[in-house]
Amino acid sequence: MTAATDAVPVTAPAHPLVQSLRDSLVVAKRNLIRMSRLPDMIIFGLIQPIMFVVLFSYVFGGSMNIGGSTSSSVYREFLMAGIFAQTVTFSTAGAGAGIADDMHKGLIDRFRSLPMARGAVLTGRTLADSVQTALTLFVLALVALLVGWRTHTSFGEVLAAFGLLLLLGYAFTWVGALIGLSVRTPEAATSGGLIWLFPVTFISNAFVDSSRMTPWLQHVADWNPFSATVQACRELFGNPGVSTSDAWPMQHPVWASLIYSVLIVAIFRTLAVRKYRSASV
């Protein structure tokens, strides 16, 4: 009597990059589902930038001199690139708090027990935060149109500007991830994420013309990565605020924005993944 045995097919292990991408998308999906079940988190994330748009537009609009004009409508168009950039960078604090919360609850240890790429937990989290940031930008753009903001270039250039904004937001999210892994509580991550964001966003050309600053402060503002993205968006939107600075980032803002964002991702992703591995041991 003979016994027939079925051969069990052996599947080759996936390439490490494919496995990392697959795991990252799974983690991103998990975070997006969690966000969808917490609509108040999304709503409160929208309220703050909308308040900035309204307050800056109507409170400071008539007192700012942009290109020799004190018109509030001119300032609104000048302002919006800065508000968009501020919104995507302020998402850093939320990303850091979320990762710190996962660490505090032991979720990271559970992920670590699974056969998955180590960097996928952080990559998935940052991708999910980028989706939320894109939603916030979309709503904010609608509000900006309602208060009088307009673009004067092609649809492709407008999309390119929003692409640069999302890339900057994604880059700064990795800074938030590193902060979230370096502190003990979500509250500390939120505070730590906001402390450094205020000088980055306000020592820039986002809300005022940097040429009106003192020379040393103007130099800092002109080489600020945040300023490069703001200036690039103004050019791509066709909004007022063309820089007269000789600084290379202000003369080539699109390229400067791309280079800055890619460098920030490369540096802080490396540091965050290294911190994640040491913090999980």
Short mmCIF file of C-alpha atoms in Angstrom, two decimals:
data_model
loop_
_atom_site.label_atom_id
_atom_site.label_comp_id
_atom_site.label_asym_id
_atom_site.label_seq_id
_atom_site.Cartn_x
_atom_site.Cartn_y
_atom_site.Cartn_z
CA MET A 1 0.00 0.00 0.00
CA THR A 2 1.43 3.34 -1.03
CA ALA A 3 0.69 6.69 0.57
CA ALA A 4 0.52 9.71 -1.67
CA THR A 5 1.94 12.83 -0.14
CA ASP A 6 1.18 16.30 -1.41
CA ALA A 7 4.21 18.49 -1.84
CA VAL A 8 3.94 21.72 0.04
CA PRO A 9 4.86 24.62 -2.25
CA VAL A 10 7.71 26.71 -0.95
CA THR A 11 7.43 30.40 -1.67
CA ALA A 12 10.57 32.44 -2.00
CA PRO A 13 10.91 35.22 0.55
CA ALA A 14 10.01 38.64 -0.74
CA HIS A 15 12.73 41.13 -1.53
CA PRO A 16 13.51 43.25 1.56
CA LEU A 17 12.39 46.45 -0.17
CA VAL A 18 9.11 44.84 -1.27
CA GLN A 19 8.55 43.48 2.23
CA SER A 20 9.30 46.87 3.79
CA LEU A 21 6.88 48.62 1.42
CA ARG A 22 4.17 46.04 2.08
CA ASP A 23 4.57 46.31 5.85
CA SER A 24 4.61 50.11 5.68
CA LEU A 25 1.32 50.16 3.76
CA VAL A 26 -0.26 47.80 6.31
CA VAL A 27 0.79 50.07 9.18
CA ALA A 28 -0.39 53.14 7.24
CA LYS A 29 -3.78 51.51 6.69
CA ARG A 30 -4.03 50.73 10.40
CA ASN A 31 -3.33 54.36 11.29
CA LEU A 32 -5.78 55.71 8.70
CA ILE A 33 -8.53 53.47 10.06
CA ARG A 34 -7.74 54.70 13.57
CA MET A 35 -7.87 58.33 12.39
CA SER A 36 -11.23 57.78 10.67
CA ARG A 37 -12.64 56.56 13.99
CA LEU A 38 -11.49 59.76 15.71
CA PRO A 39 -13.13 62.52 13.65
CA ASP A 40 -12.60 65.05 16.42
CA MET A 41 -8.84 64.76 15.85
CA ILE A 42 -9.31 65.71 12.18
CA ILE A 43 -11.77 68.50 12.97
CA PHE A 44 -9.50 70.15 15.54
CA GLY A 45 -6.61 69.79 13.10
CA LEU A 46 -8.61 71.87 10.61
CA ILE A 47 -9.76 74.58 13.00
CA GLN A 48 -6.31 75.98 13.82
CA PRO A 49 -5.14 76.73 10.24
CA ILE A 50 -8.56 78.18 9.36
CA MET A 51 -8.25 80.53 12.35
CA PHE A 52 -4.79 81.58 11.16
CA VAL A 53 -6.16 82.36 7.69
CA VAL A 54 -9.00 84.50 9.01
CA LEU A 55 -7.01 86.28 11.73
CA PHE A 56 -3.94 87.09 9.64
CA SER A 57 -6.01 88.09 6.61
CA TYR A 58 -8.34 90.50 8.36
CA VAL A 59 -6.33 91.64 11.38
CA PHE A 60 -2.95 92.26 9.72
CA GLY A 61 -4.02 92.53 6.09
CA GLY A 62 -4.26 96.32 5.91
CA SER A 63 -1.05 97.05 7.84
CA MET A 64 1.46 95.03 5.79
CA ASN A 65 3.46 96.56 2.96
CA ILE A 66 3.98 93.97 0.22
CA GLY A 67 5.79 95.22 -2.87
CA GLY A 68 4.79 98.79 -2.06
CA SER A 69 1.11 97.91 -1.61
CA THR A 70 -0.82 97.86 1.65
CA SER A 71 -3.90 96.31 0.07
CA SER A 72 -5.42 93.56 2.19
CA SER A 73 -6.16 91.50 -0.94
CA VAL A 74 -2.47 91.62 -1.94
CA TYR A 75 -1.45 90.52 1.54
CA ARG A 76 -3.92 87.61 1.44
CA GLU A 77 -2.29 86.24 -1.69
CA PHE A 78 1.15 86.82 -0.16
CA LEU A 79 0.07 85.14 3.09
CA MET A 80 -1.47 81.91 1.85
CA ALA A 81 1.75 80.17 0.83
CA GLY A 82 3.05 80.78 4.36
CA ILE A 83 -0.15 79.50 5.96
CA PHE A 84 -0.08 76.37 3.80
CA ALA A 85 3.55 75.69 4.74
CA GLN A 86 2.88 76.37 8.43
CA THR A 87 -0.02 73.93 8.39
CA VAL A 88 2.00 71.04 6.97
CA THR A 89 4.88 71.64 9.36
CA PHE A 90 2.67 71.89 12.44
CA SER A 91 1.48 68.34 11.71
CA THR A 92 4.91 67.34 13.05
CA ALA A 93 3.69 67.74 16.63
CA GLY A 94 0.78 65.35 16.03
CA ALA A 95 3.05 62.76 14.45
CA GLY A 96 5.44 62.88 17.38
CA ALA A 97 2.62 62.61 19.91
CA GLY A 98 1.12 59.62 18.07
CA ILE A 99 4.39 57.71 18.04
CA ALA A 100 5.06 58.57 21.68
CA ASP A 101 1.57 57.30 22.54
CA ASP A 102 2.22 54.01 20.72
CA MET A 103 5.49 53.64 22.62
CA HIS A 104 3.79 54.46 25.93
CA LYS A 105 1.04 51.87 25.38
CA GLY A 106 3.47 49.13 24.35
CA LEU A 107 2.15 48.91 20.79
CA ILE A 108 5.66 49.25 19.39
CA ASP A 109 6.73 46.17 21.35
CA ARG A 110 3.85 44.21 19.82
CA PHE A 111 4.87 45.28 16.34
CA ARG A 112 8.43 44.29 17.14
CA SER A 113 7.32 40.73 17.94
CA LEU A 114 5.97 40.35 14.39
CA PRO A 115 8.07 39.33 11.37
CA MET A 116 8.05 42.76 9.77
CA ALA A 117 10.56 45.35 8.63
CA ARG A 118 11.76 47.50 11.49
CA GLY A 119 11.41 50.82 9.65
CA ALA A 120 7.89 49.98 8.45
CA VAL A 121 6.26 51.08 11.71
CA LEU A 122 7.61 54.60 11.37
CA THR A 123 7.21 54.79 7.59
CA GLY A 124 3.59 53.67 7.81
CA ARG A 125 2.87 56.24 10.50
CA THR A 126 4.41 59.09 8.51
CA LEU A 127 2.53 58.06 5.34
CA ALA A 128 -0.78 58.06 7.23
CA ASP A 129 0.01 61.50 8.65
CA SER A 130 0.75 62.74 5.12
CA VAL A 131 -2.72 61.62 3.98
CA GLN A 132 -4.28 63.57 6.84
CA THR A 133 -2.12 66.58 5.94
CA ALA A 134 -3.31 66.40 2.32
CA LEU A 135 -6.92 66.44 3.50
CA THR A 136 -6.22 69.45 5.71
CA LEU A 137 -4.55 71.29 2.81
CA PHE A 138 -7.54 70.63 0.56
CA VAL A 139 -10.00 72.09 3.06
CA LEU A 140 -7.68 75.00 3.81
CA ALA A 141 -7.38 75.83 0.10
CA LEU A 142 -11.18 76.01 -0.15
CA VAL A 143 -11.27 78.41 2.82
CA ALA A 144 -8.51 80.50 1.24
CA LEU A 145 -10.52 80.80 -1.97
CA LEU A 146 -13.49 82.02 0.07
CA VAL A 147 -11.44 84.83 1.68
CA GLY A 148 -10.06 86.03 -1.66
CA TRP A 149 -6.91 84.02 -2.39
CA ARG A 150 -6.32 83.35 -6.08
CA THR A 151 -3.66 81.66 -8.21
CA HIS A 152 -2.43 83.11 -11.51
CA THR A 153 -0.56 80.22 -13.09
CA SER A 154 -1.37 76.91 -14.76
CA PHE A 155 -3.08 74.01 -13.02
CA GLY A 156 0.12 71.96 -13.26
CA GLU A 157 2.15 74.62 -11.44
CA VAL A 158 -0.46 74.83 -8.69
CA LEU A 159 -0.32 71.04 -8.25
CA ALA A 160 3.50 71.22 -8.16
CA ALA A 161 3.29 73.80 -5.36
CA PHE A 162 1.03 71.56 -3.29
CA GLY A 163 3.38 68.67 -4.01
CA LEU A 164 6.28 70.66 -2.54
CA LEU A 165 4.16 71.45 0.51
CA LEU A 166 3.31 67.80 1.09
CA LEU A 167 6.96 66.83 0.64
CA LEU A 168 8.00 69.42 3.24
CA GLY A 169 5.31 68.16 5.59
CA TYR A 170 6.46 64.56 5.10
CA ALA A 171 10.07 65.58 5.76
CA PHE A 172 9.19 67.41 8.97
CA THR A 173 7.06 64.46 10.10
CA TRP A 174 10.28 62.46 10.40
CA VAL A 175 11.58 65.15 12.77
CA GLY A 176 8.41 64.60 14.79
CA ALA A 177 8.97 60.84 14.71
CA LEU A 178 12.44 61.27 16.19
CA ILE A 179 11.06 63.53 18.92
CA GLY A 180 8.25 61.07 19.68
CA LEU A 181 10.78 58.26 20.13
CA SER A 182 13.02 60.40 22.34
CA VAL A 183 10.49 61.41 25.01
CA ARG A 184 8.45 59.45 27.54
CA THR A 185 4.92 60.82 27.10
CA PRO A 186 2.69 62.14 24.27
CA GLU A 187 2.37 65.45 26.12
CA ALA A 188 6.14 65.92 26.07
CA ALA A 189 6.20 65.03 22.36
CA THR A 190 3.56 67.68 21.60
CA SER A 191 5.45 70.35 23.54
CA GLY A 192 8.79 69.35 22.06
CA GLY A 193 7.32 69.33 18.57
CA LEU A 194 5.99 72.88 18.86
CA ILE A 195 8.94 74.58 20.60
CA TRP A 196 11.27 74.43 17.60
CA LEU A 197 8.50 74.98 15.02
CA PHE A 198 7.71 78.54 16.12
CA PRO A 199 11.17 80.01 15.33
CA VAL A 200 11.34 77.99 12.10
CA THR A 201 8.01 79.32 10.85
CA PHE A 202 8.23 82.90 12.13
CA ILE A 203 11.90 83.61 11.31
CA SER A 204 11.03 83.21 7.66
CA ASN A 205 9.31 84.97 4.78
CA ALA A 206 5.95 83.34 5.56
CA PHE A 207 4.15 86.32 7.10
CA VAL A 208 6.39 89.32 6.37
CA ASP A 209 8.85 90.33 3.67
CA SER A 210 12.26 89.14 4.88
CA SER A 211 13.95 92.18 3.30
CA ARG A 212 12.44 94.29 6.10
CA MET A 213 14.27 92.28 8.78
CA THR A 214 17.63 93.21 10.29
CA PRO A 215 20.50 91.93 8.08
CA TRP A 216 21.51 88.95 10.24
CA LEU A 217 17.90 87.87 10.73
CA GLN A 218 17.20 88.24 7.01
CA HIS A 219 20.15 85.96 6.29
CA VAL A 220 18.73 83.31 8.62
CA ALA A 221 15.27 83.65 7.08
CA ASP A 222 16.57 83.43 3.50
CA TRP A 223 18.41 80.16 4.18
CA ASN A 224 15.58 78.67 6.21
CA PRO A 225 14.22 75.49 4.47
CA PHE A 226 10.73 76.65 5.38
CA SER A 227 11.31 79.94 3.53
CA ALA A 228 12.45 78.11 0.40
CA THR A 229 9.19 76.17 0.17
CA VAL A 230 7.11 79.29 0.84
CA GLN A 231 8.95 81.22 -1.87
CA ALA A 232 8.64 78.31 -4.31
CA CYS A 233 4.89 78.16 -3.71
CA ARG A 234 4.50 81.90 -4.28
CA GLU A 235 6.25 81.60 -7.61
CA LEU A 236 4.24 78.53 -8.63
CA PHE A 237 0.96 80.14 -7.51
CA GLY A 238 1.84 83.44 -9.19
CA ASN A 239 1.27 85.27 -5.90
CA PRO A 240 3.04 88.50 -4.84
CA GLY A 241 6.20 88.38 -2.78
CA VAL A 242 9.05 87.89 -5.27
CA SER A 243 12.26 87.96 -3.25
CA THR A 244 15.02 90.47 -4.01
CA SER A 245 17.55 88.54 -1.91
CA ASP A 246 20.76 87.27 -3.49
CA ALA A 247 20.67 84.09 -1.36
CA TRP A 248 20.68 80.95 -3.53
CA PRO A 249 17.51 79.43 -1.98
CA MET A 250 15.58 82.61 -2.78
CA GLN A 251 16.86 82.72 -6.35
CA HIS A 252 16.15 79.02 -6.98
CA PRO A 253 13.38 78.25 -4.47
CA VAL A 254 11.89 75.20 -6.22
CA TRP A 255 15.21 73.38 -6.38
CA ALA A 256 16.11 74.55 -2.87
CA SER A 257 12.80 73.26 -1.50
CA LEU A 258 13.31 69.86 -3.12
CA ILE A 259 16.90 69.56 -1.90
CA TYR A 260 16.08 70.65 1.65
CA SER A 261 13.13 68.26 1.96
CA VAL A 262 15.02 65.26 0.59
CA LEU A 263 17.96 65.96 2.92
CA ILE A 264 15.67 66.27 5.94
CA VAL A 265 14.00 62.94 5.09
CA ALA A 266 17.35 61.20 4.56
CA ILE A 267 18.87 62.50 7.80
CA PHE A 268 15.94 62.25 10.19
CA ARG A 269 14.59 58.94 8.84
CA THR A 270 18.00 57.41 9.48
CA LEU A 271 18.13 58.85 12.99
CA ALA A 272 14.52 57.89 13.77
CA VAL A 273 14.90 54.27 12.61
CA ARG A 274 18.12 53.96 14.61
CA LYS A 275 16.40 55.40 17.66
CA TYR A 276 13.45 53.04 17.16
CA ARG A 277 15.72 50.01 17.13
CA SER A 278 17.58 51.06 20.27
CA ALA A 279 14.40 52.11 22.07
CA SER A 280 12.73 48.76 21.35
CA VAL A 281 15.48 46.56 22.67
#
